[in-house]
């Protein structure tokens, strides 16, 4: 049976917590917190009594991936083997701020077996076999995975989508160079404005370059990615006004077609009525045309020609116009957004 974190106020036996340092009354709360694996030059800000909150002022960092130069962070067994370079940390102009709460979540531990108790930033959930034998409260075993519960990461130069394994969106002319970035990650994110919220994609007016000196090739786009790529391909979001106009024109075309069909049905009923009631003379001699029937059929034929002409106009002009204007990329009122997509 897995631990449910909210069943009790502690997830692991702690002498300090049991001794009354539990956050109640005038007492602080003591809890196990993994040490932070800092690098030379980092300024680490932590409170006197650490409840798993930390701010790191330093350089760009991507601790679990190999850099383009082939290096990767490693604690090493001796000073010669230590490697601290990751991301763009050995470049000028790559400062970073990392604000984290809940390192080693959901069940932080400290000083256990072979568990690496100096954790680097965990941008992604990691598994560690050494944790699976750790006893938590009530004799339950640790599930063996760790993550940082919530973070704001700000970097002057980084490959943010690669660091956080964010789904790529296929776009033409999008610069893949490193860039400055901010990412917020947590179980849930909220933005709440008492007025309005504007999400703007695109550089300052007249700006051709980004903060790292790379030319901005794209117009700026917004992507809403549910499931981080697991729920299907990204699709452009329809533009409301254009979609309404498209649907109105389709309805008008349908209404016109129905009117033509009604005209045809009315004319055919008149012909059928005359055919049903007319009579030919039975006396010997040449059979003559029924003048009433001939007049009605002539009138019906004229109506059919007009309706057929109108139907061809709908087919060749109006419908093709709808397809070209609304349903074709590049059309004057294309219903899809070129810059906003969703899953």
PDB file of N, CA and C in Angstrom, residues 90-143:
ATOM      1  N   UNK A  90      29.777  27.226 -19.170  1.00  0.00           N
ATOM      2  CA  UNK A  90      31.137  27.718 -19.405  1.00  0.00           C
ATOM      3  C   UNK A  90      31.171  28.792 -20.491  1.00  0.00           C
ATOM      4  N   UNK A  91      30.001  29.384 -20.798  1.00  0.00           N
ATOM      5  CA  UNK A  91      29.915  30.516 -21.713  1.00  0.00           C
ATOM      6  C   UNK A  91      29.706  31.794 -20.902  1.00  0.00           C
ATOM      7  N   UNK A  92      30.288  32.904 -21.367  1.00  0.00           N
ATOM      8  CA  UNK A  92      29.889  34.204 -20.839  1.00  0.00           C
ATOM      9  C   UNK A  92      28.448  34.473 -21.261  1.00  0.00           C
ATOM     10  N   UNK A  93      27.758  35.286 -20.493  1.00  0.00           N
ATOM     11  CA  UNK A  93      26.387  35.636 -20.851  1.00  0.00           C
ATOM     12  C   UNK A  93      25.409  34.503 -20.677  1.00  0.00           C
ATOM     13  N   UNK A  94      25.611  33.678 -19.651  1.00  0.00           N
ATOM     14  CA  UNK A  94      24.701  32.550 -19.408  1.00  0.00           C
ATOM     15  C   UNK A  94      24.322  32.471 -17.936  1.00  0.00           C
ATOM     16  N   UNK A  95      24.084  33.631 -17.317  1.00  0.00           N
ATOM     17  CA  UNK A  95      23.648  33.653 -15.924  1.00  0.00           C
ATOM     18  C   UNK A  95      22.266  33.032 -15.759  1.00  0.00           C
ATOM     19  N   UNK A  96      22.002  32.517 -14.553  1.00  0.00           N
ATOM     20  CA  UNK A  96      20.713  31.851 -14.315  1.00  0.00           C
ATOM     21  C   UNK A  96      20.286  32.004 -12.865  1.00  0.00           C
ATOM     22  N   UNK A  97      18.983  31.993 -12.658  1.00  0.00           N
ATOM     23  CA  UNK A  97      18.381  31.985 -11.323  1.00  0.00           C
ATOM     24  C   UNK A  97      17.423  30.798 -11.266  1.00  0.00           C
ATOM     25  N   UNK A  98      17.569  29.988 -10.231  1.00  0.00           N
ATOM     26  CA  UNK A  98      16.704  28.823 -10.057  1.00  0.00           C
ATOM     27  C   UNK A  98      16.033  28.919  -8.699  1.00  0.00           C
ATOM     28  N   UNK A  99      14.706  28.979  -8.683  1.00  0.00           N
ATOM     29  CA  UNK A  99      13.930  29.035  -7.442  1.00  0.00           C
ATOM     30  C   UNK A  99      13.154  27.725  -7.318  1.00  0.00           C
ATOM     31  N   UNK A 100      13.377  26.990  -6.233  1.00  0.00           N
ATOM     32  CA  UNK A 100      12.795  25.654  -6.100  1.00  0.00           C
ATOM     33  C   UNK A 100      12.162  25.487  -4.724  1.00  0.00           C
ATOM     34  N   UNK A 101      11.038  24.799  -4.684  1.00  0.00           N
ATOM     35  CA  UNK A 101      10.481  24.292  -3.423  1.00  0.00           C
ATOM     36  C   UNK A 101      10.247  22.795  -3.599  1.00  0.00           C
ATOM     37  N   UNK A 102      10.562  22.037  -2.571  1.00  0.00           N
ATOM     38  CA  UNK A 102      10.263  20.604  -2.585  1.00  0.00           C
ATOM     39  C   UNK A 102      11.244  19.777  -3.383  1.00  0.00           C
ATOM     40  N   UNK A 103      12.546  19.972  -3.161  1.00  0.00           N
ATOM     41  CA  UNK A 103      13.521  19.121  -3.839  1.00  0.00           C
ATOM     42  C   UNK A 103      13.432  17.689  -3.303  1.00  0.00           C
ATOM     43  N   UNK A 104      13.542  16.733  -4.225  1.00  0.00           N
ATOM     44  CA  UNK A 104      13.451  15.324  -3.836  1.00  0.00           C
ATOM     45  C   UNK A 104      12.048  14.849  -3.531  1.00  0.00           C
ATOM     46  N   UNK A 105      11.044  15.607  -3.985  1.00  0.00           N
ATOM     47  CA  UNK A 105       9.643  15.224  -3.766  1.00  0.00           C
ATOM     48  C   UNK A 105       9.340  13.913  -4.499  1.00  0.00           C
ATOM     49  N   UNK A 106       8.282  13.193  -4.089  1.00  0.00           N
ATOM     50  CA  UNK A 106       7.279  13.572  -3.080  1.00  0.00           C
ATOM     51  C   UNK A 106       7.655  13.225  -1.640  1.00  0.00           C
ATOM     52  N   UNK A 107       8.720  12.427  -1.457  1.00  0.00           N
ATOM     53  CA  UNK A 107       9.107  12.007  -0.107  1.00  0.00           C
ATOM     54  C   UNK A 107      10.602  12.251   0.090  1.00  0.00           C
ATOM     55  N   UNK A 108      10.981  13.490   0.362  1.00  0.00           N
ATOM     56  CA  UNK A 108      12.405  13.800   0.522  1.00  0.00           C
ATOM     57  C   UNK A 108      13.031  13.012   1.672  1.00  0.00           C
ATOM     58  N   UNK A 109      14.245  12.530   1.445  1.00  0.00           N
ATOM     59  CA  UNK A 109      15.003  11.825   2.479  1.00  0.00           C
ATOM     60  C   UNK A 109      16.419  12.390   2.497  1.00  0.00           C
ATOM     61  N   UNK A 110      17.154  12.027   3.545  1.00  0.00           N
ATOM     62  CA  UNK A 110      18.501  12.561   3.690  1.00  0.00           C
ATOM     63  C   UNK A 110      19.367  11.531   4.412  1.00  0.00           C
ATOM     64  N   UNK A 111      20.590  11.345   3.890  1.00  0.00           N
ATOM     65  CA  UNK A 111      21.548  10.466   4.560  1.00  0.00           C
ATOM     66  C   UNK A 111      21.122   9.022   4.584  1.00  0.00           C
ATOM     67  N   UNK A 112      20.647   8.497   3.449  1.00  0.00           N
ATOM     68  CA  UNK A 112      20.151   7.136   3.406  1.00  0.00           C
ATOM     69  C   UNK A 112      20.965   6.316   2.420  1.00  0.00           C
ATOM     70  N   UNK A 113      21.566   5.235   2.896  1.00  0.00           N
ATOM     71  CA  UNK A 113      22.253   4.261   2.042  1.00  0.00           C
ATOM     72  C   UNK A 113      23.159   4.942   1.023  1.00  0.00           C
ATOM     73  N   UNK A 114      23.039   4.472  -0.251  1.00  0.00           N
ATOM     74  CA  UNK A 114      23.842   5.003  -1.339  1.00  0.00           C
ATOM     75  C   UNK A 114      23.154   6.164  -2.052  1.00  0.00           C
ATOM     76  N   UNK A 115      22.058   6.635  -1.499  1.00  0.00           N
ATOM     77  CA  UNK A 115      21.307   7.698  -2.158  1.00  0.00           C
ATOM     78  C   UNK A 115      22.153   8.956  -2.249  1.00  0.00           C
ATOM     79  N   UNK A 116      22.228   9.583  -3.449  1.00  0.00           N
ATOM     80  CA  UNK A 116      23.037  10.812  -3.585  1.00  0.00           C
ATOM     81  C   UNK A 116      22.364  11.977  -2.873  1.00  0.00           C
ATOM     82  N   UNK A 117      22.830  12.266  -1.685  1.00  0.00           N
ATOM     83  CA  UNK A 117      22.148  13.244  -0.840  1.00  0.00           C
ATOM     84  C   UNK A 117      22.450  14.686  -1.194  1.00  0.00           C
ATOM     85  N   UNK A 118      23.334  14.916  -2.172  1.00  0.00           N
ATOM     86  CA  UNK A 118      23.541  16.258  -2.706  1.00  0.00           C
ATOM     87  C   UNK A 118      22.935  16.290  -4.100  1.00  0.00           C
ATOM     88  N   UNK A 119      21.665  16.592  -4.162  1.00  0.00           N
ATOM     89  CA  UNK A 119      20.942  16.525  -5.429  1.00  0.00           C
ATOM     90  C   UNK A 119      21.189  17.775  -6.274  1.00  0.00           C
ATOM     91  N   UNK A 120      21.434  17.607  -7.582  1.00  0.00           N
ATOM     92  CA  UNK A 120      21.420  18.746  -8.496  1.00  0.00           C
ATOM     93  C   UNK A 120      19.974  19.106  -8.807  1.00  0.00           C
ATOM     94  N   UNK A 121      19.739  20.136  -9.597  1.00  0.00           N
ATOM     95  CA  UNK A 121      18.364  20.432 -10.005  1.00  0.00           C
ATOM     96  C   UNK A 121      17.750  19.255 -10.752  1.00  0.00           C
ATOM     97  N   UNK A 122      16.496  18.967 -10.467  1.00  0.00           N
ATOM     98  CA  UNK A 122      15.781  17.884 -11.135  1.00  0.00           C
ATOM     99  C   UNK A 122      14.718  18.497 -12.035  1.00  0.00           C
ATOM    100  N   UNK A 123      15.092  18.791 -13.277  1.00  0.00           N
ATOM    101  CA  UNK A 123      14.124  19.352 -14.220  1.00  0.00           C
ATOM    102  C   UNK A 123      13.073  18.311 -14.600  1.00  0.00           C
ATOM    103  N   UNK A 124      13.484  17.035 -14.592  1.00  0.00           N
ATOM    104  CA  UNK A 124      12.598  15.936 -14.946  1.00  0.00           C
ATOM    105  C   UNK A 124      12.571  14.925 -13.803  1.00  0.00           C
ATOM    106  N   UNK A 125      11.534  14.128 -13.740  1.00  0.00           N
ATOM    107  CA  UNK A 125      11.441  13.085 -12.719  1.00  0.00           C
ATOM    108  C   UNK A 125      12.517  12.033 -12.966  1.00  0.00           C
ATOM    109  N   UNK A 126      13.223  11.640 -11.895  1.00  0.00           N
ATOM    110  CA  UNK A 126      14.284  10.646 -11.985  1.00  0.00           C
ATOM    111  C   UNK A 126      13.957   9.460 -11.077  1.00  0.00           C
ATOM    112  N   UNK A 127      14.410   8.301 -11.476  1.00  0.00           N
ATOM    113  CA  UNK A 127      14.269   7.123 -10.631  1.00  0.00           C
ATOM    114  C   UNK A 127      15.632   6.753 -10.061  1.00  0.00           C
ATOM    115  N   UNK A 128      15.628   6.167  -8.882  1.00  0.00           N
ATOM    116  CA  UNK A 128      16.869   5.767  -8.226  1.00  0.00           C
ATOM    117  C   UNK A 128      16.597   4.481  -7.460  1.00  0.00           C
ATOM    118  N   UNK A 129      17.264   3.416  -7.892  1.00  0.00           N
ATOM    119  CA  UNK A 129      17.040   2.104  -7.266  1.00  0.00           C
ATOM    120  C   UNK A 129      17.407   2.117  -5.792  1.00  0.00           C
ATOM    121  N   UNK A 130      18.360   2.965  -5.400  1.00  0.00           N
ATOM    122  CA  UNK A 130      18.778   3.015  -3.993  1.00  0.00           C
ATOM    123  C   UNK A 130      17.653   3.488  -3.072  1.00  0.00           C
ATOM    124  N   UNK A 131      16.699   4.203  -3.641  1.00  0.00           N
ATOM    125  CA  UNK A 131      15.602   4.710  -2.815  1.00  0.00           C
ATOM    126  C   UNK A 131      14.556   3.640  -2.511  1.00  0.00           C
ATOM    127  N   UNK A 132      14.470   2.631  -3.333  1.00  0.00           N
ATOM    128  CA  UNK A 132      13.382   1.661  -3.198  1.00  0.00           C
ATOM    129  C   UNK A 132      13.456   0.856  -1.894  1.00  0.00           C
ATOM    130  N   UNK A 133      14.624   0.811  -1.291  1.00  0.00           N
ATOM    131  CA  UNK A 133      14.733   0.101  -0.024  1.00  0.00           C
ATOM    132  C   UNK A 133      14.598   0.986   1.193  1.00  0.00           C
ATOM    133  N   UNK A 134      14.366   2.270   0.980  1.00  0.00           N
ATOM    134  CA  UNK A 134      14.250   3.206   2.094  1.00  0.00           C
ATOM    135  C   UNK A 134      12.884   3.082   2.759  1.00  0.00           C
ATOM    136  N   UNK A 135      12.909   2.923   4.087  1.00  0.00           N
ATOM    137  CA  UNK A 135      11.662   2.815   4.845  1.00  0.00           C
ATOM    138  C   UNK A 135      11.120   4.201   5.162  1.00  0.00           C
ATOM    139  N   UNK A 136       9.878   4.404   4.816  1.00  0.00           N
ATOM    140  CA  UNK A 136       9.183   5.623   5.187  1.00  0.00           C
ATOM    141  C   UNK A 136       8.334   5.321   6.417  1.00  0.00           C
ATOM    142  N   UNK A 137       7.329   6.107   6.681  1.00  0.00           N
ATOM    143  CA  UNK A 137       6.509   5.834   7.865  1.00  0.00           C
ATOM    144  C   UNK A 137       5.660   4.590   7.654  1.00  0.00           C
ATOM    145  N   UNK A 138       5.239   4.003   8.751  1.00  0.00           N
ATOM    146  CA  UNK A 138       4.363   2.830   8.747  1.00  0.00           C
ATOM    147  C   UNK A 138       4.958   1.654   7.987  1.00  0.00           C
ATOM    148  N   UNK A 139       6.284   1.632   7.871  1.00  0.00           N
ATOM    149  CA  UNK A 139       6.954   0.518   7.227  1.00  0.00           C
ATOM    150  C   UNK A 139       6.862   0.488   5.718  1.00  0.00           C
ATOM    151  N   UNK A 140       6.293   1.513   5.134  1.00  0.00           N
ATOM    152  CA  UNK A 140       6.158   1.541   3.679  1.00  0.00           C
ATOM    153  C   UNK A 140       7.500   1.881   3.022  1.00  0.00           C
ATOM    154  N   UNK A 141       7.709   1.371   1.806  1.00  0.00           N
ATOM    155  CA  UNK A 141       8.939   1.627   1.084  1.00  0.00           C
ATOM    156  C   UNK A 141       8.794   2.850   0.167  1.00  0.00           C
ATOM    157  N   UNK A 142       9.904   3.525  -0.021  1.00  0.00           N
ATOM    158  CA  UNK A 142       9.943   4.671  -0.923  1.00  0.00           C
ATOM    159  C   UNK A 142       9.617   4.200  -2.342  1.00  0.00           C
ATOM    160  N   UNK A 143       8.822   4.954  -3.112  1.00  0.00           N
ATOM    161  CA  UNK A 143       8.468   4.520  -4.468  1.00  0.00           C
ATOM    162  C   UNK A 143       9.637   4.539  -5.446  1.00  0.00           C
TER     163      UNK A 143
END
